[in-house]
Coordinates of C-alpha atoms and ligand atoms in Angstrom, one line a residue:
X1 CA -10.9 -57.2 -125.7
X2 CA -8.5 -56.6 -122.8
X3 CA -9.8 -53.9 -120.5
X4 CA -7.1 -52.7 -118.1
X5 CA -8.4 -50.6 -115.2
X6 CA -6.0 -48.6 -113.1
X7 CA -7.6 -48.1 -109.7
X8 CA -9.9 -50.6 -107.8
X9 CA -12.0 -48.0 -106.0
X10 CA -15.7 -47.7 -106.5
X11 CA -15.3 -46.3 -110.0
X12 CA -12.9 -49.0 -111.3
X13 CA -14.8 -51.9 -109.7
X14 CA -18.2 -50.7 -110.9
X15 CA -16.8 -50.4 -114.4
X16 CA -15.3 -53.9 -114.2
X17 CA -18.5 -55.5 -113.0
X18 CA -20.6 -53.8 -115.6
X19 CA -18.3 -54.8 -118.4
X20 CA -18.3 -58.4 -117.1
X21 CA -22.1 -58.3 -117.4
X22 CA -22.2 -56.7 -120.8
X23 CA -19.3 -58.7 -122.3
X24 CA -18.9 -62.0 -120.6
X25 CA -16.0 -63.0 -122.8
X26 CA -13.8 -59.8 -122.1
X27 CA -10.5 -60.1 -120.3
X28 CA -10.5 -57.6 -117.4
X29 CA -7.6 -56.6 -115.2
X30 CA -7.8 -54.3 -112.2
X31 CA -4.6 -52.8 -111.0
X32 CA -4.2 -51.1 -107.7
X33 CA -1.3 -49.7 -105.8
X34 CA -3.3 -49.7 -102.6
X35 CA -4.7 -53.1 -102.0
X36 CA -5.4 -56.3 -103.8
X37 CA -9.1 -56.2 -103.0
X38 CA -11.6 -53.4 -103.3
X39 CA -12.9 -51.9 -100.0
X40 CA -15.3 -49.0 -99.1
X41 CA -13.2 -45.9 -98.7
X42 CA -16.0 -44.1 -96.9
X43 CA -15.9 -46.6 -94.1
X44 CA -12.3 -46.1 -93.1
X45 CA -13.3 -44.1 -90.0
X46 CA -15.4 -46.9 -88.6
X47 CA -12.4 -49.3 -88.6
X48 CA -10.4 -46.8 -86.6
X49 CA -13.3 -46.3 -84.2
X50 CA -13.6 -50.0 -83.8
X51 CA -17.2 -50.2 -85.2
X52 CA -16.0 -52.4 -88.1
X53 CA -13.2 -54.8 -88.7
X54 CA -10.9 -54.4 -91.8
X55 CA -12.6 -57.4 -93.4
X56 CA -16.1 -55.8 -92.9
X57 CA -15.3 -52.9 -95.3
X58 CA -14.7 -55.3 -98.2
X59 CA -18.1 -55.5 -100.0
X60 CA -17.1 -58.7 -101.9
X61 CA -15.6 -61.9 -100.6
X62 CA -12.1 -62.7 -101.8
X63 CA -13.3 -65.6 -104.0
X64 CA -15.7 -63.3 -105.9
X65 CA -13.0 -61.9 -108.2
X66 CA -11.7 -65.3 -109.5
X67 CA -15.3 -66.5 -109.8
X68 CA -16.0 -63.5 -112.1
X69 CA -12.7 -63.8 -114.0
X70 CA -11.5 -60.4 -112.8
X71 CA -7.7 -60.4 -112.7
X72 CA -6.3 -58.5 -109.7
X73 CA -2.9 -56.9 -109.8
X74 CA -1.5 -55.3 -106.6
X75 CA 1.1 -52.9 -108.2
X76 CA 1.7 -49.3 -109.2
X77 CA 1.3 -48.4 -112.8
X78 CA 4.4 -46.2 -113.4
X79 CA 4.2 -45.4 -117.1
X80 CA 1.7 -45.2 -119.9
X81 CA 2.7 -45.8 -123.5
X82 CA -0.2 -44.6 -125.6
X83 CA 1.4 -45.5 -129.0
X84 CA 2.3 -49.0 -127.9
X85 CA -1.0 -49.4 -125.9
X86 CA 0.6 -50.7 -122.8
X87 CA 1.1 -49.8 -119.1
X88 CA 4.3 -50.5 -117.2
X89 CA 4.1 -51.6 -113.6
X90 CA 6.5 -51.1 -110.7
X91 CA 6.9 -54.9 -110.4
X92 CA 8.6 -55.0 -113.8
X93 CA 5.6 -56.3 -115.8
X94 CA 3.8 -54.6 -118.6
X95 CA 0.1 -54.9 -119.4
X96 CA -1.1 -54.5 -123.0
X97 CA -4.6 -53.2 -123.4
X98 CA -7.2 -52.7 -126.1
X99 CA -9.2 -50.4 -123.7
X100 CA -7.8 -48.6 -120.7
X101 CA -9.7 -46.9 -117.9
X102 CA -7.9 -44.5 -115.6
X103 CA -9.8 -44.5 -112.3
X104 CA -6.9 -43.3 -110.2
X105 CA -9.0 -41.3 -107.7
X106 CA -7.6 -38.4 -105.6
X107 CA -4.8 -37.6 -103.3
X108 CA -4.8 -35.4 -100.1
X109 CA -3.8 -31.8 -100.6
X110 CA -0.8 -30.3 -98.8
X111 CA 0.2 -26.7 -98.9
X112 CA 3.9 -26.7 -98.2
X113 CA 3.6 -25.8 -94.5
X114 CA 6.9 -25.8 -92.5
X115 CA 7.0 -29.1 -90.6
X116 CA 4.4 -30.9 -92.7
X117 CA 6.7 -33.9 -93.3
X118 CA 7.3 -34.5 -89.6
X119 CA 6.2 -37.9 -88.1
X120 CA 2.7 -37.8 -86.9
X121 CA 1.4 -35.5 -89.7
X122 CA -0.9 -36.9 -92.3
X123 CA -4.1 -36.8 -94.3
X124 CA -6.8 -39.4 -94.4
X125 CA -7.4 -41.0 -97.8
X126 CA -6.2 -44.6 -98.0
X127 CA -5.3 -47.7 -96.1
X128 CA -1.7 -46.5 -95.4
X129 CA -3.3 -43.4 -93.8
X130 CA -5.5 -45.6 -91.7
X131 CA -2.5 -47.6 -90.5
X132 CA -0.6 -44.4 -89.8
X133 CA -3.3 -42.7 -87.7
X134 CA -3.9 -46.0 -85.8
X135 CA -0.2 -46.2 -85.0
X136 CA 0.6 -42.5 -84.4
X137 CA -2.4 -41.6 -82.2
X138 CA -1.9 -44.6 -79.9
X139 CA -1.7 -43.2 -76.3
X140 CA -1.6 -39.6 -77.3
X141 CA -3.7 -36.9 -75.6
X142 CA -4.2 -34.2 -78.3
X143 CA -4.4 -34.0 -82.1
X144 CA -4.9 -30.9 -84.3
X145 CA -7.2 -31.2 -87.3
X146 CA -6.5 -28.6 -90.0
X147 CA -9.6 -27.9 -92.1
X148 CA -13.3 -27.8 -91.5
X149 CA -14.9 -29.9 -94.3
X150 CA -16.4 -33.4 -94.1
X151 CA -13.1 -35.1 -93.5
X152 CA -12.3 -32.5 -90.8
X153 CA -15.3 -33.5 -88.7
X154 CA -14.6 -37.2 -89.4
X155 CA -11.1 -36.9 -88.0
X156 CA -12.3 -35.0 -85.0
X157 CA -14.9 -37.6 -84.3
X158 CA -12.3 -40.4 -84.7
X159 CA -9.9 -38.9 -82.2
X160 CA -12.8 -38.1 -79.8
X161 CA -14.0 -41.7 -79.7
X162 CA -10.5 -42.8 -78.6
X163 CA -10.4 -40.2 -75.8
X164 CA -8.0 -37.9 -77.6
X165 CA -8.8 -34.2 -77.6
X166 CA -9.1 -32.9 -81.2
X167 CA -8.5 -29.2 -81.8
X168 CA -10.0 -28.1 -85.1
X169 CA -8.6 -25.1 -87.1
X170 CA -11.1 -23.6 -89.6
X171 CA -10.0 -20.8 -91.9
X172 CA -13.6 -19.5 -92.3
X173 CA -15.9 -17.8 -89.8
X174 CA -18.3 -20.8 -89.7
X175 CA -18.1 -24.5 -90.3
X176 CA -17.8 -25.5 -94.0
X177 CA -19.0 -22.1 -95.1
X178 CA -18.4 -22.8 -98.8
X179 CA -21.2 -25.3 -98.7
X180 CA -23.4 -24.7 -95.6
X181 CA -25.3 -21.4 -94.9
X182 CA -24.3 -20.0 -91.5
X183 CA -27.4 -21.4 -89.7
X184 CA -26.6 -25.0 -90.8
X185 CA -22.9 -24.3 -89.9
X186 CA -24.0 -23.3 -86.4
X187 CA -25.8 -26.6 -85.9
X188 CA -22.6 -28.4 -86.7
X189 CA -20.8 -26.1 -84.4
X190 CA -23.2 -27.1 -81.7
X191 CA -22.2 -30.7 -82.3
X192 CA -18.6 -29.8 -81.8
X193 CA -19.5 -27.9 -78.5
X194 CA -21.6 -30.8 -77.2
X195 CA -18.7 -33.2 -77.8
X196 CA -16.2 -30.8 -76.2
X197 CA -14.2 -30.3 -79.4
X198 CA -12.6 -26.9 -79.4
X199 CA -12.8 -25.2 -82.8
X200 CA -10.7 -22.1 -83.7
X201 CA -12.6 -20.3 -86.5
X202 CA -10.8 -17.7 -88.7
X203 CA -7.6 -19.5 -87.9
X204 CA -5.1 -21.2 -90.2
X205 CA -2.1 -23.3 -89.7
X206 CA 1.2 -21.4 -89.9
X207 CA 3.8 -23.9 -88.9
X208 CA 4.2 -27.4 -87.3
X209 CA 6.9 -27.8 -84.7
X210 CA 8.8 -31.0 -84.2
X211 CA 10.8 -32.5 -81.3
X212 CA 14.4 -33.9 -81.4
X213 CA 13.1 -37.2 -82.8
X214 CA 11.4 -35.5 -85.7
X215 CA 7.9 -36.0 -84.3
X216 CA 5.3 -33.3 -84.2
X217 CA 5.1 -31.6 -80.8
X218 CA 3.0 -28.5 -81.5
X219 CA 1.4 -26.3 -84.2
X220 CA 1.5 -22.5 -84.4
X221 CA -1.6 -20.8 -85.8
X222 CA -2.0 -17.6 -87.8
X223 CA -3.4 -16.1 -84.6
X224 CA 0.0 -16.7 -83.0
X225 CA -1.2 -19.4 -80.7
X226 CA 1.0 -22.4 -80.1
X227 CA -1.0 -25.6 -79.5
X228 CA 0.8 -28.5 -78.0
X229 CA -0.2 -31.8 -79.8
X230 CA 1.2 -35.2 -80.7
X231 CA -0.5 -35.6 -84.1
X232 CA -1.8 -33.3 -86.9
X233 CA -4.4 -34.3 -89.5
X234 CA -4.9 -32.5 -92.8
X235 CA -8.5 -32.2 -94.0
X236 CA -8.0 -29.5 -96.6
X237 CA -9.4 -31.2 -99.5
X238 CA -8.3 -33.6 -102.2
X239 CA -7.0 -33.2 -105.7
X240 CA -7.3 -35.6 -108.7
X241 CA -4.5 -38.1 -108.9
X242 CA -2.8 -37.3 -112.2
X243 CA 0.5 -39.2 -111.6
X244 CA 0.0 -41.9 -114.3
X245 CA -1.7 -39.6 -116.8
X246 CA 1.2 -37.2 -116.6
X247 CA 3.6 -39.9 -117.9
X248 CA 1.8 -39.6 -121.2
X249 CA 0.5 -36.6 -123.3
X250 CA -3.1 -37.2 -122.3
X251 CA -4.7 -33.8 -121.8
X252 CA -5.1 -32.8 -118.2
X253 CA -6.2 -29.7 -116.3
X254 CA -7.2 -30.0 -112.7
X255 CA -8.2 -33.6 -113.6
X256 CA -7.9 -35.8 -116.6
X257 CA -10.0 -34.1 -119.2
X258 CA -13.0 -36.1 -120.5
X259 CA -15.9 -35.6 -122.9
X260 CA -19.5 -36.5 -122.0
X261 CA -18.7 -40.2 -122.8
X262 CA -15.8 -40.1 -120.4
X263 CA -13.3 -40.4 -123.2
X264 CA -9.9 -38.8 -122.8
X265 CA -7.9 -37.2 -125.5
X266 CA -6.2 -40.6 -126.3
X267 CA -7.9 -43.3 -128.3
X268 CA -9.4 -46.1 -126.3
X269 CA -8.4 -44.5 -123.0
X270 CA -11.1 -43.4 -120.6
X271 CA -11.1 -41.7 -117.3
X272 CA -13.8 -41.7 -114.6
X273 CA -14.5 -40.9 -110.9
X274 CA -12.5 -38.6 -108.8
X275 CA -9.6 -38.2 -111.3
X276 CA -11.8 -37.1 -114.2
X277 CA -12.6 -33.5 -115.2
X278 CA -15.6 -32.9 -117.4
X279 CA -14.7 -30.6 -120.3
X280 CA -18.2 -29.2 -120.5
X281 CA -20.1 -29.8 -117.3
X282 CA -23.9 -29.2 -117.6
X283 CA -25.2 -25.9 -116.3
X284 CA -24.9 -25.7 -112.5
X285 CA -22.8 -28.8 -112.3
X286 CA -19.2 -29.1 -111.2
X287 CA -16.4 -30.3 -113.5
X288 CA -14.6 -32.5 -111.0
X289 CA -16.9 -34.7 -108.9
X290 CA -15.3 -36.3 -105.9
X291 CA -18.2 -38.4 -104.4
X292 CA -18.8 -42.1 -103.9
X293 CA -22.1 -42.2 -105.8
X294 CA -20.9 -40.2 -108.8
X295 CA -17.8 -42.5 -109.0
X296 CA -20.2 -45.4 -109.2
X297 CA -22.4 -43.7 -111.8
X298 CA -19.4 -42.8 -113.9
X299 CA -18.0 -46.3 -113.7
X300 CA -21.3 -47.8 -114.9
X301 CA -21.7 -45.2 -117.7
X302 CA -18.2 -45.6 -119.1
X303 CA -18.5 -49.4 -119.1
X304 CA -21.3 -49.1 -121.6
X305 CA -19.2 -46.8 -123.9
X306 CA -16.3 -49.2 -123.6
X307 CA -18.6 -52.0 -124.7
X308 CA -19.6 -50.1 -127.8
X309 CA -22.9 -48.8 -126.4
X310 CA -21.9 -45.1 -126.4
X311 CA -23.6 -43.5 -123.3
X312 CA -23.3 -39.9 -122.2
X313 CA -22.7 -39.3 -118.5
X314 CA -25.7 -37.6 -116.9
X315 CA -25.4 -37.2 -113.2
X316 CA -28.9 -35.9 -112.6
X317 CA -29.8 -34.0 -109.5
X318 CA -27.1 -33.3 -107.0
X319 CA -27.2 -35.3 -103.8
X320 CA -24.9 -35.7 -100.9
X321 CA -25.2 -36.9 -97.3
X322 CA -22.9 -37.0 -94.3
X323 CA -23.0 -37.3 -90.5
X324 CA -21.5 -34.7 -88.2
X325 CA -21.1 -36.6 -84.9
X326 CA -24.8 -37.3 -84.2
X327 CA -26.3 -34.9 -86.8
X328 CA -27.3 -36.4 -90.1
X329 CA -27.1 -34.2 -93.1
X330 CA -28.6 -34.5 -96.6
X331 CA -28.6 -32.1 -99.5
X332 CA -30.4 -32.2 -102.8
X333 CA -30.3 -30.1 -105.9
X334 CA -29.2 -26.4 -105.9
X335 CA -28.4 -25.5 -102.3
X336 CA -26.0 -22.5 -102.3
X337 CA -24.3 -21.4 -99.0
X338 CA -24.8 -17.7 -99.7
X339 CA -27.0 -15.3 -101.6
X340 CA -27.6 -16.1 -105.3
X341 CA -29.6 -14.1 -107.7
X342 CA -33.1 -15.4 -108.2
X343 CA -32.8 -17.9 -105.4
X344 CA -34.5 -17.7 -101.9
X345 CA -35.0 -20.1 -99.1
X346 CA -37.3 -21.0 -96.4
X347 CA -35.5 -22.2 -93.2
X348 CA -36.9 -23.8 -90.1
X349 CA -35.0 -25.0 -87.1
X350 CA -36.2 -26.8 -84.0
X351 CA -35.3 -25.0 -80.7
X352 CA -33.2 -28.1 -79.8
X353 CA -30.8 -27.1 -82.6
X354 CA -30.8 -30.8 -83.7
X355 CA -33.3 -30.6 -86.5
X356 CA -33.5 -28.2 -89.4
X357 CA -34.8 -27.9 -92.9
X358 CA -34.1 -25.4 -95.7
X359 CA -36.0 -25.4 -98.9
X360 CA -34.6 -23.4 -101.8
X361 CA -37.0 -21.9 -104.3
X362 CA -37.0 -19.5 -107.2
X363 CA -37.8 -15.9 -106.2
X364 CA -40.1 -15.6 -109.2
X365 CA -43.7 -17.0 -108.8
X366 CA -44.7 -19.8 -108.7
X367 CA -41.5 -20.3 -106.6
X368 CA -40.3 -23.6 -108.1
X369 CA -38.4 -25.6 -105.6
X370 CA -34.6 -25.9 -106.4
X371 CA -33.1 -27.8 -103.5
X372 CA -33.1 -28.9 -99.9
X373 CA -30.8 -29.1 -96.9
X374 CA -32.0 -31.4 -94.2
X375 CA -30.2 -31.8 -90.8
X376 CA -31.3 -34.3 -88.2
X377 CA -34.1 -35.6 -90.4
X378 CA -34.1 -38.0 -93.2
X379 CA -35.8 -37.2 -96.5
X380 CA -36.8 -39.6 -99.2
X381 CA -34.4 -39.3 -102.1
X382 CA -36.9 -40.1 -104.9
X383 CA -39.5 -37.6 -103.7
X384 CA -37.1 -34.7 -103.4
X385 CA -35.6 -35.5 -106.8
X386 CA -39.1 -35.6 -108.3
X387 CA -40.1 -32.2 -106.8
X388 CA -36.9 -30.6 -108.1
X389 CA -37.1 -32.2 -111.6
X390 CA -40.8 -31.2 -111.9
X391 CA -40.1 -27.7 -110.6
X392 CA -42.9 -28.1 -108.1
X393 CA -43.9 -24.8 -106.4
X394 CA -42.9 -24.5 -102.8
X395 CA -46.5 -24.3 -101.7
X396 CA -47.2 -27.7 -103.2
X397 CA -44.0 -29.2 -101.7
X398 CA -44.8 -27.9 -98.2
X399 CA -48.4 -29.1 -98.5
X400 CA -47.2 -32.6 -99.4
X401 CA -44.1 -32.5 -97.3
X402 CA -45.1 -35.7 -95.4
X403 CA -44.3 -37.7 -98.6
X404 CA -40.7 -36.8 -98.2
X405 CA -40.3 -37.7 -94.6
X406 CA -38.5 -40.9 -94.0
X407 CA -39.5 -41.0 -90.3
X408 CA -43.2 -41.1 -89.5
X409 CA -42.5 -40.0 -86.0
X410 CA -41.4 -36.8 -87.5
X411 CA -45.0 -35.8 -88.3
X412 CA -46.1 -35.8 -84.7
X413 CA -43.0 -34.1 -83.5
X414 CA -42.1 -31.3 -85.8
X415 CA -44.3 -30.9 -88.9
X416 CA -46.8 -28.5 -87.3
X417 CA -44.1 -26.1 -86.1
X418 CA -42.4 -26.2 -89.5
X419 CA -45.6 -25.4 -91.3
X420 CA -46.4 -22.6 -88.9
X421 CA -43.0 -21.1 -89.7
X422 CA -43.7 -21.5 -93.4
X423 CA -47.0 -19.8 -93.1
X424 CA -45.4 -16.8 -91.6
X425 CA -43.0 -16.5 -94.5
X426 CA -45.8 -17.2 -97.1
X427 CA -48.9 -15.6 -95.6
X428 CA -50.6 -15.5 -99.0
X429 CA -50.2 -19.2 -99.6
X430 CA -50.7 -20.8 -96.2
X431 CA -50.6 -24.6 -95.7
X432 CA -53.5 -25.7 -93.5
X433 CA -53.0 -28.3 -90.9
X434 CA -55.8 -30.9 -90.3
X435 CA -55.7 -33.3 -87.4
X436 CA -56.4 -36.8 -88.6
X437 CA -56.1 -40.1 -86.7
X438 CA -53.6 -38.6 -84.3
X439 CA -51.3 -37.4 -87.2
X440 CA -51.1 -34.0 -88.8
X441 CA -51.7 -33.9 -92.5
X442 CA -51.3 -30.8 -94.6
X443 CA -53.8 -29.4 -97.0
X444 CA -53.6 -26.2 -98.8
Ligands
FAD1 C1 -12.1 -40.7 -95.5 C2 -13.0 -40.5 -96.7 C3 -14.4 -40.4 -96.4 C4 -15.2 -40.2 -97.5 N1 -16.6 -40.1 -97.3 C5 -17.4 -39.9 -98.3 C6 -18.8 -39.9 -98.1 O1 -19.3 -40.1 -97.0 N2 -19.7 -39.8 -99.2 C7 -19.1 -39.6 -100.4 O2 -19.9 -39.5 -101.4 N3 -17.8 -39.6 -100.7 C8 -17.0 -39.8 -99.6 N4 -15.6 -39.8 -99.9 C9 -15.1 -39.6 -101.2 C10 -15.2 -41.0 -102.0 O3 -14.7 -42.0 -101.2 C11 -14.5 -40.9 -103.3 O4 -15.1 -39.9 -104.1 C12 -14.4 -42.2 -104.1 O5 -13.9 -43.2 -103.3 C13 -13.6 -42.1 -105.3 O6 -13.6 -43.3 -106.0 P1 -12.6 -43.6 -107.2 O7 -12.8 -45.0 -107.5 O8 -12.8 -42.6 -108.3 O9 -11.1 -43.4 -106.6 P2 -10.4 -44.0 -105.4 O10 -11.3 -44.6 -104.4 O11 -9.5 -43.0 -104.9 O12 -9.6 -45.2 -106.0 C14 -8.5 -45.0 -106.8 C15 -7.5 -46.1 -106.6 O13 -6.5 -46.0 -107.6 C16 -5.2 -46.3 -107.1 N5 -4.2 -45.8 -108.0 C17 -3.9 -44.5 -108.2 N6 -2.9 -44.4 -109.1 C18 -2.5 -45.6 -109.3 C19 -1.4 -46.1 -110.1 N7 -0.6 -45.4 -110.8 N8 -1.3 -47.5 -110.1 C20 -2.1 -48.3 -109.5 N9 -3.1 -47.8 -108.7 C21 -3.3 -46.5 -108.6 C22 -5.3 -45.7 -105.7 O14 -4.3 -46.3 -104.9 C23 -6.7 -46.0 -105.3 O15 -6.8 -47.2 -104.6 C24 -14.7 -40.0 -98.8 C25 -13.3 -40.0 -99.0 C26 -12.5 -40.3 -98.0 C27 -11.0 -40.3 -98.2

């Protein structure tokens, strides 16, 4: 067996390590155009901000790979020959495979704006982008961030920590409105305001203007405003990297099409992680998953199938977390941003606008819990998952809510107010608060 893996991100590396465990004798080669060694993509921002050094974001020491007989090739795979079962690299070599995993990740989107190729204009995805932002924001006073998703707020925070004023352009009326209900969006907006980050809502980029040296000097928005700046960051989403797949006749759509075993249309060729698109996602699940933990899960699952233990990919209950400046965010299960038939929610927010909880439940009694949004408070993953999987009624969840709280301090601070708000929304099924040993516990 010679497993060739294109891409040494979390997906490719997890697959490699799992195959090594399952098939100690297998030959495994990891190819990456980006870096010889795997690193944590999610930690790129902390290197820029000076919280971590580049070597700190490599989860494994450099000797680890030789020790585990994982061959590393730093090159770009430029052509895929399915009939001959080999991959051509840009260094002139070819690699023959018995099994091939495409784990090529994503690439930043660009929409063809005038001026988007000027110096000082970029996305944030890889190590080259980190080098570019480090170089091009040195000594500047203002950068414009285009897009209001998770990477948008990361870029704003990155510039902010270096004393550069970020101006954020958001097409929608509130922050990340495709994902967050307006109340949660407003809490993030408060973070922008407290950190003196100007945000232009309902505003898009029209054009980027350059100077005589071909460097960005300003942007023009759809509101007609010209904003002087020395750097522009795109945070308008990513798209599956299909470059290598497209050199063959492997079936693709938005991503590389895979079945539930993460098999592509070509024999012995698999795809997983950001670049894969599920042909038949389970009800309520997305077809392209661009998350760290789903990459890891897919990498592990596909390794079993590659080793002859056919294993369907089952993501389980949706989960995501992020940090918006100082505001932590977690979401579990079904948590729609807008109205959805048969779904309601209970929302509580602390007057400080720094802590909030939303619990989604079915309209129909007994109001089974469907999902959670938590801001400024940390919930226990296992407990939330269990409630959602067991379709626990909201009354039960609220009565036992302390089980999900990560932070015991939270009890004393907020739980009473939260339950009082819940009791107003559900007067027929109140949760009673009993004072016990200085802590509040809930009983129905
Ligand atoms: C700045 C940033 C912050 C993020 N933060 C979070 C977060 O907080 N939480 C979260 O869940 N997710 C986050 N994500 C998303 C998460 O990092 C990705 O979902 C995950 O890294 C995808 O892993 P992957 O292994 O599928 O692909 P990737 O990590 O993209 O790895 C693919 C690799 O393949 C290489 N490659 C591609 N084509 C070729 C080729 N032809 N030849 C050789 N090599 C090739 C690429 O260079 C790349 O190194 C973040 C992403 C970014 C960019």
